[in-house]
PDB file of C-alpha atoms in Angstrom:
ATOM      1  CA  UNK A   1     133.643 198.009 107.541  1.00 96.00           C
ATOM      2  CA  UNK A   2     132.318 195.960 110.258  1.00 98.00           C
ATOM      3  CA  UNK A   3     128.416 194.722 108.979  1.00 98.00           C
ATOM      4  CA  UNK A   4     126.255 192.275 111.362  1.00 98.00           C
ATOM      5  CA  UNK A   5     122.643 191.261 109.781  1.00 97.00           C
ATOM      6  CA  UNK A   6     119.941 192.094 112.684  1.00 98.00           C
ATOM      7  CA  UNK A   7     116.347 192.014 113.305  1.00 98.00           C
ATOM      8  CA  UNK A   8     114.704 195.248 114.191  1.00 98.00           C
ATOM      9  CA  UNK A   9     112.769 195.019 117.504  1.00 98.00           C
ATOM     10  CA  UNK A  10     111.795 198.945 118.151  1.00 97.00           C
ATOM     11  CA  UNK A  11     111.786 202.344 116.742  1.00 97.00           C
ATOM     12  CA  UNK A  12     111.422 205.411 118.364  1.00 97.00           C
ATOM     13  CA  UNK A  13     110.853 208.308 116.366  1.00 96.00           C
ATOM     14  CA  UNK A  14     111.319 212.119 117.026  1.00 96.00           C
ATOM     15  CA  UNK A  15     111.463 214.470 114.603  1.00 94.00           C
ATOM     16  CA  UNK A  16     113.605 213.688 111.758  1.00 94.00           C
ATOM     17  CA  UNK A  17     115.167 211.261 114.207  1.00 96.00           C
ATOM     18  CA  UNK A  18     114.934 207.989 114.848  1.00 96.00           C
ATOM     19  CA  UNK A  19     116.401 205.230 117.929  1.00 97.00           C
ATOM     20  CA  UNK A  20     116.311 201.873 116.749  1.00 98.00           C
ATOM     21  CA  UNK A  21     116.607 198.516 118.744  1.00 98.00           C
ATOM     22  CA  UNK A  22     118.099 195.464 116.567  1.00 98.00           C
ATOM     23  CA  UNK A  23     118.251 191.881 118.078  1.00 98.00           C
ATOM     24  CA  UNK A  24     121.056 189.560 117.364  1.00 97.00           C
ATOM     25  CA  UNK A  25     119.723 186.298 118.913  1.00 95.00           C
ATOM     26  CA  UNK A  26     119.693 188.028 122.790  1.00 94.00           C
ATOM     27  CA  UNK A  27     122.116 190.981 122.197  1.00 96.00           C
ATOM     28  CA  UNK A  28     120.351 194.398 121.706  1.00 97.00           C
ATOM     29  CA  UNK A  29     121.939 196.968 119.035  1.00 98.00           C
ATOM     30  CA  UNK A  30     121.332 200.439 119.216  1.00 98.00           C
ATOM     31  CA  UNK A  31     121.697 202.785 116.200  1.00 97.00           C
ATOM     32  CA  UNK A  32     120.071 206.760 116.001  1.00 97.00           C
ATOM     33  CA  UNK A  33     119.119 207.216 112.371  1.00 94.00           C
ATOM     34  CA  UNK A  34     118.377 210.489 110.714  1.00 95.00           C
ATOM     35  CA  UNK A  35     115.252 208.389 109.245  1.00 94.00           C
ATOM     36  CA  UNK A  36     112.100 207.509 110.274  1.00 94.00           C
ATOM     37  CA  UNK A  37     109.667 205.095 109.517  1.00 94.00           C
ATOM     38  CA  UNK A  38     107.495 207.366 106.991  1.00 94.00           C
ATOM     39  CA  UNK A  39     111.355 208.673 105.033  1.00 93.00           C
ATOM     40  CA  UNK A  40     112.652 204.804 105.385  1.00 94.00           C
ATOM     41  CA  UNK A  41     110.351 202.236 105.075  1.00 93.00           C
ATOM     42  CA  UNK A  42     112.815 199.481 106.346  1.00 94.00           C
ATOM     43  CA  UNK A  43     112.396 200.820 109.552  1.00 95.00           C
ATOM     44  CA  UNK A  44     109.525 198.842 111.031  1.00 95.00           C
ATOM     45  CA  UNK A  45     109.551 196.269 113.666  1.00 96.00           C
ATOM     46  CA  UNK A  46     110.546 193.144 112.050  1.00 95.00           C
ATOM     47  CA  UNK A  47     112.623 193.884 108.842  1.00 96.00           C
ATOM     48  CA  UNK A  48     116.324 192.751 108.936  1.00 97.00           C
ATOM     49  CA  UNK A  49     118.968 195.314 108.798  1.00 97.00           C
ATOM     50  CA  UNK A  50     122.751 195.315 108.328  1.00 97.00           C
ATOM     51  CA  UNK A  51     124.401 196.879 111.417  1.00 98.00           C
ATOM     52  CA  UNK A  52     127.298 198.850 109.710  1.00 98.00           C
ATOM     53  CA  UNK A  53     130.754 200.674 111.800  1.00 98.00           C
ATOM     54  CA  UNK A  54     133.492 201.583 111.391  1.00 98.00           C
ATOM     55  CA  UNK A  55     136.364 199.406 112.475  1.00 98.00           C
ATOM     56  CA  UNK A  56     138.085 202.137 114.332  1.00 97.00           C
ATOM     57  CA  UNK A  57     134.674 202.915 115.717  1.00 97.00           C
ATOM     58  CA  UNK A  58     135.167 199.722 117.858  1.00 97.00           C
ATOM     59  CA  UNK A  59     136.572 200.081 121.617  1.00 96.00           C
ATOM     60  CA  UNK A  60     137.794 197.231 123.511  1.00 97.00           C
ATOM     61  CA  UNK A  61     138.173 196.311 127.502  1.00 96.00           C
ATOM     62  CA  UNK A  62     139.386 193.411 128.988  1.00 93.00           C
ATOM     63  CA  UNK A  63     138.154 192.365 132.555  1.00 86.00           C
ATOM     64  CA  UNK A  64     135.476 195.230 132.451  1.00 87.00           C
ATOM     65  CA  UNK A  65     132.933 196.208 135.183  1.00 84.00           C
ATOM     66  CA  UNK A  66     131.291 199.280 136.243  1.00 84.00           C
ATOM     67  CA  UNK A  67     128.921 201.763 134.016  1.00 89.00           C
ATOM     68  CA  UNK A  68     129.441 203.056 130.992  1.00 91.00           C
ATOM     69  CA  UNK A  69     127.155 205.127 128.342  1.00 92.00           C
ATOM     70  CA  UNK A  70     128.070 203.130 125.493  1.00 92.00           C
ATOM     71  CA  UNK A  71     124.967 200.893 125.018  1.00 92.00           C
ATOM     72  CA  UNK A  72     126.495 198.551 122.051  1.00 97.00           C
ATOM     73  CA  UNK A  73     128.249 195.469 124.218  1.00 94.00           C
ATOM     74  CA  UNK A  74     129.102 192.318 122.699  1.00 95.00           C
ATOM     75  CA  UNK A  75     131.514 189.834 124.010  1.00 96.00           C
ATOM     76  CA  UNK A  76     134.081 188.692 121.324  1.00 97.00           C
ATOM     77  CA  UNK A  77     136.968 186.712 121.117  1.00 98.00           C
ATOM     78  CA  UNK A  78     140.585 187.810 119.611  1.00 98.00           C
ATOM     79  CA  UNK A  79     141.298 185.397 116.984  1.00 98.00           C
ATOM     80  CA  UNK A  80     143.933 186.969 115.542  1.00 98.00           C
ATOM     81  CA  UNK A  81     146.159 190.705 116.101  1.00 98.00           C
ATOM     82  CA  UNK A  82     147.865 192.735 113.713  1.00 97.00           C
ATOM     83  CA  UNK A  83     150.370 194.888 115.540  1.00 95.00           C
ATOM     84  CA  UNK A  84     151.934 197.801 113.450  1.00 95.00           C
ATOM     85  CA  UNK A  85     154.375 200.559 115.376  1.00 96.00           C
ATOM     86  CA  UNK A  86     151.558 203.133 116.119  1.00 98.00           C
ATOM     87  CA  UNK A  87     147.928 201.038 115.382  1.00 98.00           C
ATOM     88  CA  UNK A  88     146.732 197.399 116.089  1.00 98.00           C
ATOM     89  CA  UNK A  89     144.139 195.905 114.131  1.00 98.00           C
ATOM     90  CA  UNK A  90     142.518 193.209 116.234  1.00 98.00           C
ATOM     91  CA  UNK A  91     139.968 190.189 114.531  1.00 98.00           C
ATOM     92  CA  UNK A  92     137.382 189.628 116.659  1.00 98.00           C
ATOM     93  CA  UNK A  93     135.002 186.862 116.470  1.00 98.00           C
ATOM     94  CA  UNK A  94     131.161 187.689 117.824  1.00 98.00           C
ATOM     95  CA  UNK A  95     129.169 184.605 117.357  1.00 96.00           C
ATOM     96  CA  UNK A  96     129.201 183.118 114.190  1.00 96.00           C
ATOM     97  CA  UNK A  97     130.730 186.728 112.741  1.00 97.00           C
ATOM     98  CA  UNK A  98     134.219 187.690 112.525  1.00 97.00           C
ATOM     99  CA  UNK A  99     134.575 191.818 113.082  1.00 98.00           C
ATOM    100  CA  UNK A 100     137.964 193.837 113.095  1.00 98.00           C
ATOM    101  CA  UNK A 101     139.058 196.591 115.388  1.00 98.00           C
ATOM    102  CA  UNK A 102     141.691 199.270 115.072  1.00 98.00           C
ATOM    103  CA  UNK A 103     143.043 200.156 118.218  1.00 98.00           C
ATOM    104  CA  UNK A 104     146.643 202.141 119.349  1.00 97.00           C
ATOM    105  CA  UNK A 105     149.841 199.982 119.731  1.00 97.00           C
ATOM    106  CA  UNK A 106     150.116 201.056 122.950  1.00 97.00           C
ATOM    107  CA  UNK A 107     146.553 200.550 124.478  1.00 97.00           C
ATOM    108  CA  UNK A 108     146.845 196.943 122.931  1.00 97.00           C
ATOM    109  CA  UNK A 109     150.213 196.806 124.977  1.00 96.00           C
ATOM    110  CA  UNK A 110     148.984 197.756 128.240  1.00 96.00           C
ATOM    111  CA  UNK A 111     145.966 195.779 128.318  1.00 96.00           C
ATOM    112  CA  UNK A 112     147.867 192.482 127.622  1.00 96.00           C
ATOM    113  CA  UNK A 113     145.948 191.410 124.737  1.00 97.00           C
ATOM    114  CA  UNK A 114     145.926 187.820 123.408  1.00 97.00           C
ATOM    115  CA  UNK A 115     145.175 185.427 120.925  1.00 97.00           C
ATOM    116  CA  UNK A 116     142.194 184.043 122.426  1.00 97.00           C
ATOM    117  CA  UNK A 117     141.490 186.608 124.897  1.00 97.00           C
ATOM    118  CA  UNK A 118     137.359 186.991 125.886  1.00 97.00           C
ATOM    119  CA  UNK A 119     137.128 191.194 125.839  1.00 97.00           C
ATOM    120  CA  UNK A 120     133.769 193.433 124.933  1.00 96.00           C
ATOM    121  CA  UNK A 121     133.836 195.530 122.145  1.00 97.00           C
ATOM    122  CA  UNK A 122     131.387 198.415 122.244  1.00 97.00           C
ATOM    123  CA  UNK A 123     130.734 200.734 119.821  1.00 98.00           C
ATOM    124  CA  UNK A 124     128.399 203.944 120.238  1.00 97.00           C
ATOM    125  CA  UNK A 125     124.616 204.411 118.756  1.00 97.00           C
ATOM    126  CA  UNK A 126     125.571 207.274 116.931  1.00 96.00           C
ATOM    127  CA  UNK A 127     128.565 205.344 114.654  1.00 97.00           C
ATOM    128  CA  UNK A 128     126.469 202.431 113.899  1.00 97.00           C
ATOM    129  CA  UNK A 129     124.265 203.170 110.330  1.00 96.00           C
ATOM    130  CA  UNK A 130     121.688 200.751 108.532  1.00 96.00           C
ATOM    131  CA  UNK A 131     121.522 199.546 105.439  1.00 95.00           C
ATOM    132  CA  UNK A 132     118.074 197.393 104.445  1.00 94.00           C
ATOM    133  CA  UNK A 133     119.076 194.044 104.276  1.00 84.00           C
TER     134      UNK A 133
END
């Protein structure tokens, strides 16, 4: 289990729903949490969560541009890869933090991947939970 510490900068609160925003120095984290502020207290602007996924939650591109829906980007760099006959497990390092990965074999093949290699990871609001820190 991937788990970054982060400051929350926004909720948004429908329902039994809730959107947050969490800050890592300038990156911005979303997460939709069936919580709001008056079922979780945590969730006010301010208090410092732990960002929590999955590590086959985690998608990687190389060389990306264009649009996409996922909102959580972070650059990383591959520090180390793992390569078993059908899965990959890539170590990422994002900042100061060191993440993992689990990708196919073969989509690890194609893309070329390195030691070393600058790629984005992005994972999607709905597979990131919190935790109070």
């Amino acid at each position: 289990m991937n788990d970054l510490p982060a400051n929350i900068a926004a909720v948004e609160s429908y329902g039994h729903l809730s959107l947050v925003k969490a800050v890592i120095e300038e990156d911005v984290f979303t997460a939709i949490v069936i919580d709001t502020p008056q079922t979780a207290p945590y969730l006010t602007t301010g208090s410092t969560v732990h960002l929590l996924f999955k590590e086959n939650e985690v998608a990687v591109a190389k060389s990306f541009s264009g649009e996409i829906s996922l909102q959580n980007r972070f650059s990383c760099t591959i520090r180390a890869i793992e390569s078993g006959r059908l899965l990959t497990r890539l170590l990422l390092q994002y900042r100061q933090f060191d993440l993992s990965a689990v990708i196919t074999t073969n989509a690890a093949r194609q893309m070329n991947l390195a030691n070393g290699d600058n790629v984005i990871a992005f994972v999607k609001t709905n597979e990131i939970t919190l935790s109070p820190l």
